[in-house]
Coordinates of C-alpha atoms in Angstrom, one line a residue:
Chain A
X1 CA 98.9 101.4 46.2
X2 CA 95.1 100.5 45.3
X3 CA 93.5 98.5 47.0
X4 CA 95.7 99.5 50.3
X5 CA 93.9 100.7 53.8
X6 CA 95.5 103.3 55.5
X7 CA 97.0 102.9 58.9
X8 CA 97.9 106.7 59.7
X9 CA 95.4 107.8 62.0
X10 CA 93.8 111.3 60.7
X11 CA 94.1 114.1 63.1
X12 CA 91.5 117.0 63.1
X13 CA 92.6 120.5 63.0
X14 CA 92.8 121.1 66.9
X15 CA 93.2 118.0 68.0
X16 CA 96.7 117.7 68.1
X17 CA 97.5 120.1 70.8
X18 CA 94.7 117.3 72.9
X19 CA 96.8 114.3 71.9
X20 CA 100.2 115.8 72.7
X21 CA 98.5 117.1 76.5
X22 CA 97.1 113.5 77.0
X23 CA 100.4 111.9 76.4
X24 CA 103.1 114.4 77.5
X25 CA 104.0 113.7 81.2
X26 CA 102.2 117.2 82.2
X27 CA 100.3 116.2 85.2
X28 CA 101.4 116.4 88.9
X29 CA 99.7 114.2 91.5
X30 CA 99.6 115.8 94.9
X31 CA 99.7 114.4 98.5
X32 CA 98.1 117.2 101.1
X33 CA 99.2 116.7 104.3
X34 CA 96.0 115.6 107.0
X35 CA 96.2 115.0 110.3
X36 CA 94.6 111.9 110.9
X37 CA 96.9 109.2 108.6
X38 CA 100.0 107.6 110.1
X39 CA 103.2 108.7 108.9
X40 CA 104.4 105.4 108.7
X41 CA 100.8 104.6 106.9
X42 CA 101.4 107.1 104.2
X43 CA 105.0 105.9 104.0
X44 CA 103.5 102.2 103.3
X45 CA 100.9 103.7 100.4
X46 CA 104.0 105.4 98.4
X47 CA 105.6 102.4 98.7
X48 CA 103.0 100.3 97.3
X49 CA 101.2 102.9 95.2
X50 CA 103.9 104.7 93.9
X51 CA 106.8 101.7 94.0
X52 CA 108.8 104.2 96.0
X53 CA 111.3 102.6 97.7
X54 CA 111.6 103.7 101.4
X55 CA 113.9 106.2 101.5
X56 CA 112.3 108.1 99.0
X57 CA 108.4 107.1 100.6
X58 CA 110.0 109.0 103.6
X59 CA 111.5 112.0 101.7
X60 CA 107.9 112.5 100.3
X61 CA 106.2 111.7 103.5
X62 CA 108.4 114.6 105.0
X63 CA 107.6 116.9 102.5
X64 CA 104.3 116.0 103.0
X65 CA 104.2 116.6 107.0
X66 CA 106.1 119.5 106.6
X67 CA 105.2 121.5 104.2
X68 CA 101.7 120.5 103.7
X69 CA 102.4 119.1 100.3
X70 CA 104.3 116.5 98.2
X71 CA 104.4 116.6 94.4
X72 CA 104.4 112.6 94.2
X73 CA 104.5 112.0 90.2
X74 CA 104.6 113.8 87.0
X75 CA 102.9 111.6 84.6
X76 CA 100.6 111.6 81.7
X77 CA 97.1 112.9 82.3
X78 CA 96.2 108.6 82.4
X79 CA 98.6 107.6 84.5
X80 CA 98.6 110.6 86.8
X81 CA 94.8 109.7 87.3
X82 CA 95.5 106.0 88.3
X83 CA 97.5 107.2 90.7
X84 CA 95.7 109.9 92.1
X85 CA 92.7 107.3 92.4
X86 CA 94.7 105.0 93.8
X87 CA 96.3 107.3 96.4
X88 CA 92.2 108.1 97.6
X89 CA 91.5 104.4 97.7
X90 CA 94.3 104.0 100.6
X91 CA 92.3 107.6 102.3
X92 CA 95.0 110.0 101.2
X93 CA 94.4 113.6 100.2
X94 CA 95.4 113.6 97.0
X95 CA 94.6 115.4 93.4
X96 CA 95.6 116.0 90.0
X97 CA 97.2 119.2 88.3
X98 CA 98.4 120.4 85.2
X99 CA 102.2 120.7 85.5
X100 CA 101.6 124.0 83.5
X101 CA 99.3 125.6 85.7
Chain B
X1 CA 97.6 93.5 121.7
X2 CA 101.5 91.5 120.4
X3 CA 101.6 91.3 116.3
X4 CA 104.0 88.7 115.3
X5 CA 105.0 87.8 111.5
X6 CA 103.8 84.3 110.5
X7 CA 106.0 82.1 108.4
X8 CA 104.4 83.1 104.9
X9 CA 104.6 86.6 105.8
X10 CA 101.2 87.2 107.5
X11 CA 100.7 88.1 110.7
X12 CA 99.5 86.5 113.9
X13 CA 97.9 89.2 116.2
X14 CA 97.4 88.3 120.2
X15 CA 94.2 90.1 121.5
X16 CA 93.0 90.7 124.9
X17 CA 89.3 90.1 125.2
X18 CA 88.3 94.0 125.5
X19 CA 90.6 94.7 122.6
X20 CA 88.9 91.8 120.3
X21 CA 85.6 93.1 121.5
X22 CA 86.7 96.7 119.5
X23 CA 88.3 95.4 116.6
X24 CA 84.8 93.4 115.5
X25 CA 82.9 96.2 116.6
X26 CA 85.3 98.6 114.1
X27 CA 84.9 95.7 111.3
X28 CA 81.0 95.4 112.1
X29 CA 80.6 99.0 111.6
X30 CA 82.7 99.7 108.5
X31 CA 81.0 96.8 107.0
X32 CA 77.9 98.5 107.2
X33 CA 79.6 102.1 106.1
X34 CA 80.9 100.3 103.3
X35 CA 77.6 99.5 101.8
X36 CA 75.9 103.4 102.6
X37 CA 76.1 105.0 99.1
X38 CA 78.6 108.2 99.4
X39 CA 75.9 110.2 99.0
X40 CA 73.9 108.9 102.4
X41 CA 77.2 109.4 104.5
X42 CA 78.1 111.5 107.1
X43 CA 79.2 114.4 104.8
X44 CA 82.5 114.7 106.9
X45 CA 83.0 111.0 106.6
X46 CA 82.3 110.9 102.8
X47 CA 84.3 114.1 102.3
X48 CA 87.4 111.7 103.4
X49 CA 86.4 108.8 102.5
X50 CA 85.1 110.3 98.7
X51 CA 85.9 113.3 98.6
X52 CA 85.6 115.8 95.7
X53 CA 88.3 118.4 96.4
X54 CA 90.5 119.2 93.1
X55 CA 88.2 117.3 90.7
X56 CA 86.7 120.5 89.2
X57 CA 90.4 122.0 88.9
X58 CA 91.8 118.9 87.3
X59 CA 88.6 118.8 84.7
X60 CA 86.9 116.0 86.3
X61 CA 83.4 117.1 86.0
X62 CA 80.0 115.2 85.6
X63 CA 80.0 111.9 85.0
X64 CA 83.3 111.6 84.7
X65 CA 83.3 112.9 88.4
X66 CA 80.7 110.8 89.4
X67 CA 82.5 107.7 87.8
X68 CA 85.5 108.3 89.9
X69 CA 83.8 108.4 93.2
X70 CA 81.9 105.1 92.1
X71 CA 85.0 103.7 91.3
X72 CA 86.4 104.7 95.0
X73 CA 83.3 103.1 96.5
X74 CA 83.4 99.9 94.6
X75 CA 87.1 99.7 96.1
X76 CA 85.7 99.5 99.5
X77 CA 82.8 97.2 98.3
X78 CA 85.2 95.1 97.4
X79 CA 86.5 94.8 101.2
X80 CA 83.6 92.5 101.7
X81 CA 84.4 89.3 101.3
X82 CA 87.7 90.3 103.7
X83 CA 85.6 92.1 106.0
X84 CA 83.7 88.9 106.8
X85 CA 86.9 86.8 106.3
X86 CA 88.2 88.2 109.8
X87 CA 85.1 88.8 111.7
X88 CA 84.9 84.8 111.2
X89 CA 88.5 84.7 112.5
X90 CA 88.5 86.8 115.1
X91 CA 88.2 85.5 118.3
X92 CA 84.6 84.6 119.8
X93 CA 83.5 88.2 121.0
X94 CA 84.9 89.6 124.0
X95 CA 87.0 86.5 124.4
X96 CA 91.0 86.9 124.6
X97 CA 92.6 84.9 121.5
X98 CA 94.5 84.5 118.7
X99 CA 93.9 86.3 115.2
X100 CA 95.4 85.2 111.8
X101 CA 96.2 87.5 108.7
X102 CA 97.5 86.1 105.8
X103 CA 99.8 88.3 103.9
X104 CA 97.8 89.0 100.9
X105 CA 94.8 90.5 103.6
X106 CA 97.7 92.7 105.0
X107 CA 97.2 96.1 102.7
X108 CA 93.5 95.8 102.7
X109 CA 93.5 95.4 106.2
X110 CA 95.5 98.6 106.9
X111 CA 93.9 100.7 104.4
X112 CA 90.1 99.1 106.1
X113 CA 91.2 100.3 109.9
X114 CA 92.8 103.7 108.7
X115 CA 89.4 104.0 106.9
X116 CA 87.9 104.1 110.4
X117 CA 90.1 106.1 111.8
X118 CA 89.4 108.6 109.0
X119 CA 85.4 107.9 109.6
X120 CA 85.8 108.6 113.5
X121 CA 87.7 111.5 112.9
X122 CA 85.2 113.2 110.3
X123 CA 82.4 112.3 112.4
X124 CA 83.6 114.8 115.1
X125 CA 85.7 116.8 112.7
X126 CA 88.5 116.2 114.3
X127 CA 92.0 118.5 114.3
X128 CA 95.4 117.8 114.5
X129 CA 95.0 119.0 118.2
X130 CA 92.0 117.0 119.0
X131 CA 94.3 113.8 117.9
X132 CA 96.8 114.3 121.0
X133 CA 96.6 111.8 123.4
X134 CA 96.8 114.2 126.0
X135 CA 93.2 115.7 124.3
X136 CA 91.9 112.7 124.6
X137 CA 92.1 112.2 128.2
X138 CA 90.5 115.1 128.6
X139 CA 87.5 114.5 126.5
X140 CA 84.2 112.9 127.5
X141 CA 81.3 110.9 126.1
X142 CA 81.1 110.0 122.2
X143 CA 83.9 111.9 121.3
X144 CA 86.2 110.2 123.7
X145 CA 84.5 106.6 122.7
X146 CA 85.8 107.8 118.9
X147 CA 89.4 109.1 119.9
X148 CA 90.0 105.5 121.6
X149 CA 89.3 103.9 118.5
X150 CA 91.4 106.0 116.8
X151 CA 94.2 105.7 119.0
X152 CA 93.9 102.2 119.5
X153 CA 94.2 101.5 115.6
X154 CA 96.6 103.5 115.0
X155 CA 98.8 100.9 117.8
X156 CA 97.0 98.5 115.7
X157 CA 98.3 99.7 112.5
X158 CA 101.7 100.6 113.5
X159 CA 102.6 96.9 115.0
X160 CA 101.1 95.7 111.7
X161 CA 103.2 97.3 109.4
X162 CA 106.7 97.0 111.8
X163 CA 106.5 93.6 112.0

């Protein structure tokens, strides 16, 4: 059609492997346990955070004390961040990995 | 210290005058804390409070780094305006009295007093041992100052969220 713009974005050689990483749900956000937060603190932050209800904000927060770690989310890279962010706002340990790695 | 929920879901906190005396002196201090960039911190403090530990590994690097501690700092700039919400409410210093919270302070309020907690704790780098109450009766000078803070909000903090 002349006259017509085009709506399909155009994808660079290389960049789709990018795209797919950004968007696929590939990121885990981490809780590391510390000893100085509450456990009924860190059970509060899941719940607001993380909309956990409180059965599964305990389950995590368990995990959490003992083991030393809770996988929290697996989200996309953006999401994942928000969260991890959010998670340090409230003074949690928290980061970001590659569900990969 | 009694915590009672108010009507619209706030709370209503009952100090003694020794224990209102600490909580503007913990809100005092954090106030100015607040305001220290993260870089000027105590590097314990601002290794809990902004910490940098898995940004490399998750490819957070540069600015993008140094955007997301800004953005953690501008967070607890933003406590301000609360901050000098309740040192207005609290009761006259060092006087016994009632303290209101209204239930849209409540999770900044928590997250402000386990920020000192944190703070206290870096500043004497602190272990899970050191955080036993029976440790803290058997410490002296600053570091027992800082271990009664930390135990006394944590009272604080669990009333708070119970109620």
């Amino acid at each position: 059609m002349q006259g017509g713009t085009t709506t399909t974005p155009e994808v660079a050689p290389g960049q789709e492997t990018d795209l797919s990483e950004a968007f696929a749900k590939g990121w885990r956000v981490i809780v590391w346990n510390d000893p100085v937060n509450l456990m009924s603190y860190v059970v509060f932050v899941f719940m607001r955070v993380l909309g956990f209800n409180e059965t599964k904000a305990q389950q995590h927060m368990l995990e959490v004390h003992e083991q030393g770690k809770s996988v929290v989310a697996i989200e996309t890279r953006e999401k994942a961040e928000f969260y991890c962010h959010r998670l340090q706002e409230f003074g949690l340990k928290s980061t970001l990995e590659a569900a990969a790695a | 210290m009694k915590v009672s929920r108010t009507k619209g879901g706030g709370r209503e906190v009952e100090l003694a005058g020794p224990e209102s005396a600490l909580v503007r002196q913990v809100l005092e201090s954090l106030n100015e804390a607040y305001q220290t960039a993260p870089g000027e911190l105590d590097p314990m403090v601002a290794n809990l409070w902004y910490g940098r530990a898995g940004l490399k590994e998750a490819g957070i690097r540069g600015e993008e780094a140094i955007h997301w501690i800004e953005g953690l700092h501008e967070v607890r700039l933003g406590r301000q305006s609360a901050l000098d919400r309740w040192l207005n409410s609290l009761p006259t210093a060092g006087h016994a009295g009632l303290w209101n919270i209204a239930k849209e302070d409540l999770e900044t309020l928590v997250a402000t007093l386990n920020d000192h907690r944190l703070r206290r704790a870096g500043e004497f780098d602190l272990g899970e041992g050191d955080l036993e109450v029976k440790a803290m009766e058997k410490s002296k000078g600053d570091k027992r100052v800082a271990l009664v803070e930390i135990h006394f909000l944590a009272w604080m903090i669990e009333l708070l969220l119970q109620e």
